[in-house]
Amino acid sequence: MIDLKNLTIEKAHKSLKSGEFTCRELVEAYLKVIKEKNGELNAYLEVYKNVLEQADVAQKKFKDGNATILTGIPFAIKDNILFEGQIASAGSKILENYTATYDATVIKKLKNAGAVIIGRTNMDEFAMGSSTQTSTYGVTKNPHDITRVPGGSSGGSAVAVAADMALVALGTETCGSVREPSAFCGLVGLKPTYGAVSREGIIAMGNSLDQVSPFGKKVEDVEIIFNALSKHDPLDSTSIPDELRDFKIKKQNSKRIGVPWHLFKEGVEDEVLENFKQSTEKLKDSGYEILDIELPYSKYSLAVYYIIMPAEVSTNLSRFDGIRYGFSIKGENLLEVYKKSRAQGFGKEARRRILLGTYVLSHGYYDAYYNKAVKVREKIRKEIMQTFEKVEFILTPTAPILPFKLGEKLDNPVAMYLCDIFSAPANLSGVPSIALPSGMSKDGLPFSLQFMASHFQENTLFDIGKKFETIR
Ligand code: GLN
């Protein structure tokens, strides 16, 4: 029996290399758990038919001496990442039959490394949501308590890892969609620097915010995946050239952590705040300096996000028109085809954001909303950059609340949007951020905190993350 609970990439790699188990045996161990648990949890929308063949390709790499650290490692991928020949529906009815015609760059990289991609996972429709309840394909349940949500939008990927249905997974972040489900499922999740990982072949949500992001049980796993995926890609015009990426650690400040206590006044659950305070004490005991910092503009992050994101969403989703991508409802004329297909193909949350985005971009409101939000975003970015001249990290809880009940917040979009309150600053400013488990509540639900660091300082996040794993 393979001990999936405690398995890491490094451990799996050693065992595959020594022949303790084969790539097929490893994948079969996960397939067995999927068979037992996926019916209830609904993490995977589909397990790919060629999984065992992928395992054989990986095995051959070991035999030929071409194996790398990711060879044979079982991944789950979010349903908005293109894998040639496979359906990618982004959790939406409008893409229910869309088959990818090419591989996303991140998939090419995983394939070249010989990773095994088990299947595609459930997500909020077009990555819009914080609970994986807006998918056309049903809700995903939290393995720590199946009456609760797993977080979102990459909830399926999070649950796949948390319930041992994959060793690691990929999700995407536009605003917290990997960190928040990491928090709710007790995992490590990294939102990389904007431009670090290619988005070629990702179904876009908000182009100025989106970033492919890994999940793992341990910091070291997320680090290995990030290092394998982070590279300039000429196919993605927002990808940063390698020579402009600076991974050097600014040693002089490396023990200073800034906490914007003033942001926690409202909406943070008592238990979450208590756990957070305890974590800061533990960090202090380990020699870190905790400084009170002010981020006056960052309190507008959510307001800014909920203008910029829908603007980009309304533009991106305009391509789904009932003519391309499969799903189509007949009509008397072209306009009617558009109208009917879009009305029936998109769910409620997607429609809400298309309307909001169209409104803030419309003539007459553009300056009042969109332009203003862009200006405030720049102030937030500057404020965060200036803060990193004084401290090495910014620390907050990952989410203000513990995983909530299934069905909750669905009829209150604003309450749902508030889950993103600590996520937004990193996506708006482009800095990296890592979510780390920080203990369990009395009801057995995971707590989590997140560190942010300056652009391309992922290595410092991995260092402090590994340190925190030993003291939490
Ligand atoms: N909760 C965020 C939203 O609903 C999640 C976006 C994301 O990161 N994909 O917009």
PDB file of N, CA, C and O and ligand atoms in Angstrom, residues 78 127-130 152-153 172-177 205 305-306 309 353 417 420, ligand 1:
ATOM      1  N   LYS A  78      -7.339  21.944 -13.516  1.00  0.00           N
ATOM      2  CA  LYS A  78      -8.614  22.664 -13.527  1.00  0.00           C
ATOM      3  C   LYS A  78      -9.198  22.629 -14.938  1.00  0.00           C
ATOM      4  O   LYS A  78      -8.447  22.640 -15.927  1.00  0.00           O
ATOM      5  N   ALA A 127     -14.420  30.367 -13.595  1.00  0.00           N
ATOM      6  CA  ALA A 127     -13.592  30.759 -12.439  1.00  0.00           C
ATOM      7  C   ALA A 127     -14.190  31.909 -11.632  1.00  0.00           C
ATOM      8  O   ALA A 127     -13.474  32.636 -10.950  1.00  0.00           O
ATOM      9  N   MET A 128     -15.521  32.062 -11.723  1.00  0.00           N
ATOM     10  CA  MET A 128     -16.174  33.148 -10.997  1.00  0.00           C
ATOM     11  C   MET A 128     -16.868  32.611  -9.761  1.00  0.00           C
ATOM     12  O   MET A 128     -17.966  32.065  -9.845  1.00  0.00           O
ATOM     13  N   GLY A 129     -16.202  32.763  -8.630  1.00  0.00           N
ATOM     14  CA  GLY A 129     -16.811  32.316  -7.390  1.00  0.00           C
ATOM     15  C   GLY A 129     -15.750  31.935  -6.376  1.00  0.00           C
ATOM     16  O   GLY A 129     -14.567  31.845  -6.695  1.00  0.00           O
ATOM     17  N   SER A 130     -16.190  31.718  -5.140  1.00  0.00           N
ATOM     18  CA  SER A 130     -15.261  31.388  -4.064  1.00  0.00           C
ATOM     19  C   SER A 130     -15.683  30.109  -3.368  1.00  0.00           C
ATOM     20  O   SER A 130     -15.316  29.864  -2.222  1.00  0.00           O
ATOM     21  N   GLY A 152     -13.190  28.245  -3.705  1.00  0.00           N
ATOM     22  CA  GLY A 152     -13.217  28.275  -5.165  1.00  0.00           C
ATOM     23  C   GLY A 152     -12.386  29.418  -5.684  1.00  0.00           C
ATOM     24  O   GLY A 152     -11.828  30.158  -4.900  1.00  0.00           O
ATOM     25  N   SER A 153     -12.259  29.540  -6.960  1.00  0.00           N
ATOM     26  CA  SER A 153     -12.984  28.748  -7.923  1.00  0.00           C
ATOM     27  C   SER A 153     -12.344  27.393  -8.232  1.00  0.00           C
ATOM     28  O   SER A 153     -13.005  26.526  -8.777  1.00  0.00           O
ATOM     29  N   THR A 172      -6.121  28.005 -11.295  1.00  0.00           N
ATOM     30  CA  THR A 172      -5.780  29.344 -11.773  1.00  0.00           C
ATOM     31  C   THR A 172      -6.274  30.353 -10.748  1.00  0.00           C
ATOM     32  O   THR A 172      -7.214  30.094 -10.010  1.00  0.00           O
ATOM     33  N   GLU A 173      -5.595  31.484 -10.716  1.00  0.00           N
ATOM     34  CA  GLU A 173      -5.957  32.586  -9.819  1.00  0.00           C
ATOM     35  C   GLU A 173      -6.252  33.835 -10.621  1.00  0.00           C
ATOM     36  O   GLU A 173      -5.454  34.234 -11.479  1.00  0.00           O
ATOM     37  N   THR A 174      -7.357  34.454 -10.337  1.00  0.00           N
ATOM     38  CA  THR A 174      -7.626  35.795 -10.818  1.00  0.00           C
ATOM     39  C   THR A 174      -7.709  36.694  -9.588  1.00  0.00           C
ATOM     40  O   THR A 174      -7.296  37.848  -9.601  1.00  0.00           O
ATOM     41  N   CYS A 175      -8.232  36.090  -8.530  1.00  0.00           N
ATOM     42  CA  CYS A 175      -8.257  36.753  -7.222  1.00  0.00           C
ATOM     43  C   CYS A 175      -8.520  35.696  -6.157  1.00  0.00           C
ATOM     44  O   CYS A 175      -9.651  35.518  -5.736  1.00  0.00           O
ATOM     45  N   GLY A 176      -7.491  34.973  -5.788  1.00  0.00           N
ATOM     46  CA  GLY A 176      -7.624  34.035  -4.664  1.00  0.00           C
ATOM     47  C   GLY A 176      -8.109  32.641  -4.995  1.00  0.00           C
ATOM     48  O   GLY A 176      -8.283  31.824  -4.092  1.00  0.00           O
ATOM     49  N   SER A 177      -8.320  32.322  -6.258  1.00  0.00           N
ATOM     50  CA  SER A 177      -8.953  31.038  -6.587  1.00  0.00           C
ATOM     51  C   SER A 177      -8.107  29.806  -6.317  1.00  0.00           C
ATOM     52  O   SER A 177      -8.607  28.684  -6.450  1.00  0.00           O
ATOM     53  N   MET A 205     -10.103  34.701 -17.858  1.00  0.00           N
ATOM     54  CA  MET A 205     -11.150  35.367 -17.080  1.00  0.00           C
ATOM     55  C   MET A 205     -10.830  36.859 -17.063  1.00  0.00           C
ATOM     56  O   MET A 205     -11.468  37.643 -17.731  1.00  0.00           O
ATOM     57  N   TYR A 305     -11.199  45.538  -7.684  1.00  0.00           N
ATOM     58  CA  TYR A 305     -11.246  44.233  -8.361  1.00  0.00           C
ATOM     59  C   TYR A 305     -12.610  44.008  -9.011  1.00  0.00           C
ATOM     60  O   TYR A 305     -12.692  43.548 -10.150  1.00  0.00           O
ATOM     61  N   TYR A 306     -13.676  44.338  -8.291  1.00  0.00           N
ATOM     62  CA  TYR A 306     -15.013  44.067  -8.826  1.00  0.00           C
ATOM     63  C   TYR A 306     -15.465  45.095  -9.870  1.00  0.00           C
ATOM     64  O   TYR A 306     -16.609  45.105 -10.283  1.00  0.00           O
ATOM     65  N   MET A 309     -12.172  43.374 -12.939  1.00  0.00           N
ATOM     66  CA  MET A 309     -12.406  41.981 -13.339  1.00  0.00           C
ATOM     67  C   MET A 309     -13.643  41.840 -14.240  1.00  0.00           C
ATOM     68  O   MET A 309     -13.537  41.266 -15.335  1.00  0.00           O
ATOM     69  N   ARG A 353     -21.811  39.165 -14.181  1.00  0.00           N
ATOM     70  CA  ARG A 353     -20.535  39.854 -14.393  1.00  0.00           C
ATOM     71  C   ARG A 353     -20.430  40.433 -15.807  1.00  0.00           C
ATOM     72  O   ARG A 353     -19.805  41.469 -16.002  1.00  0.00           O
ATOM     73  N   TYR A 417     -18.361  37.770  -2.356  1.00  0.00           N
ATOM     74  CA  TYR A 417     -17.211  38.546  -2.829  1.00  0.00           C
ATOM     75  C   TYR A 417     -16.258  38.898  -1.680  1.00  0.00           C
ATOM     76  O   TYR A 417     -15.063  39.062  -1.880  1.00  0.00           O
ATOM     77  N   ASP A 420     -12.826  37.313  -0.809  1.00  0.00           N
ATOM     78  CA  ASP A 420     -11.611  37.665  -1.558  1.00  0.00           C
ATOM     79  C   ASP A 420     -10.842  38.834  -0.955  1.00  0.00           C
ATOM     80  O   ASP A 420      -9.859  39.294  -1.525  1.00  0.00           O
TER      81      ASP A 420
HETATM   82  N1  GLN B   1     -13.571  34.714  -5.880  1.00  0.00           N
HETATM   83  C1  GLN B   1     -13.024  35.284  -7.067  1.00  0.00           C
HETATM   84  C2  GLN B   1     -14.118  35.777  -7.966  1.00  0.00           C
HETATM   85  O1  GLN B   1     -15.230  35.327  -7.802  1.00  0.00           O
HETATM   86  C3  GLN B   1     -12.236  34.229  -7.716  1.00  0.00           C
HETATM   87  C4  GLN B   1     -11.633  34.631  -8.994  1.00  0.00           C
HETATM   88  C5  GLN B   1     -10.508  33.750  -9.362  1.00  0.00           C
HETATM   89  O2  GLN B   1      -9.464  33.797  -8.735  1.00  0.00           O
HETATM   90  N2  GLN B   1     -10.668  33.013 -10.431  1.00  0.00           N
HETATM   91  O3  GLN B   1     -13.898  36.596  -8.806  1.00  0.00           O
END
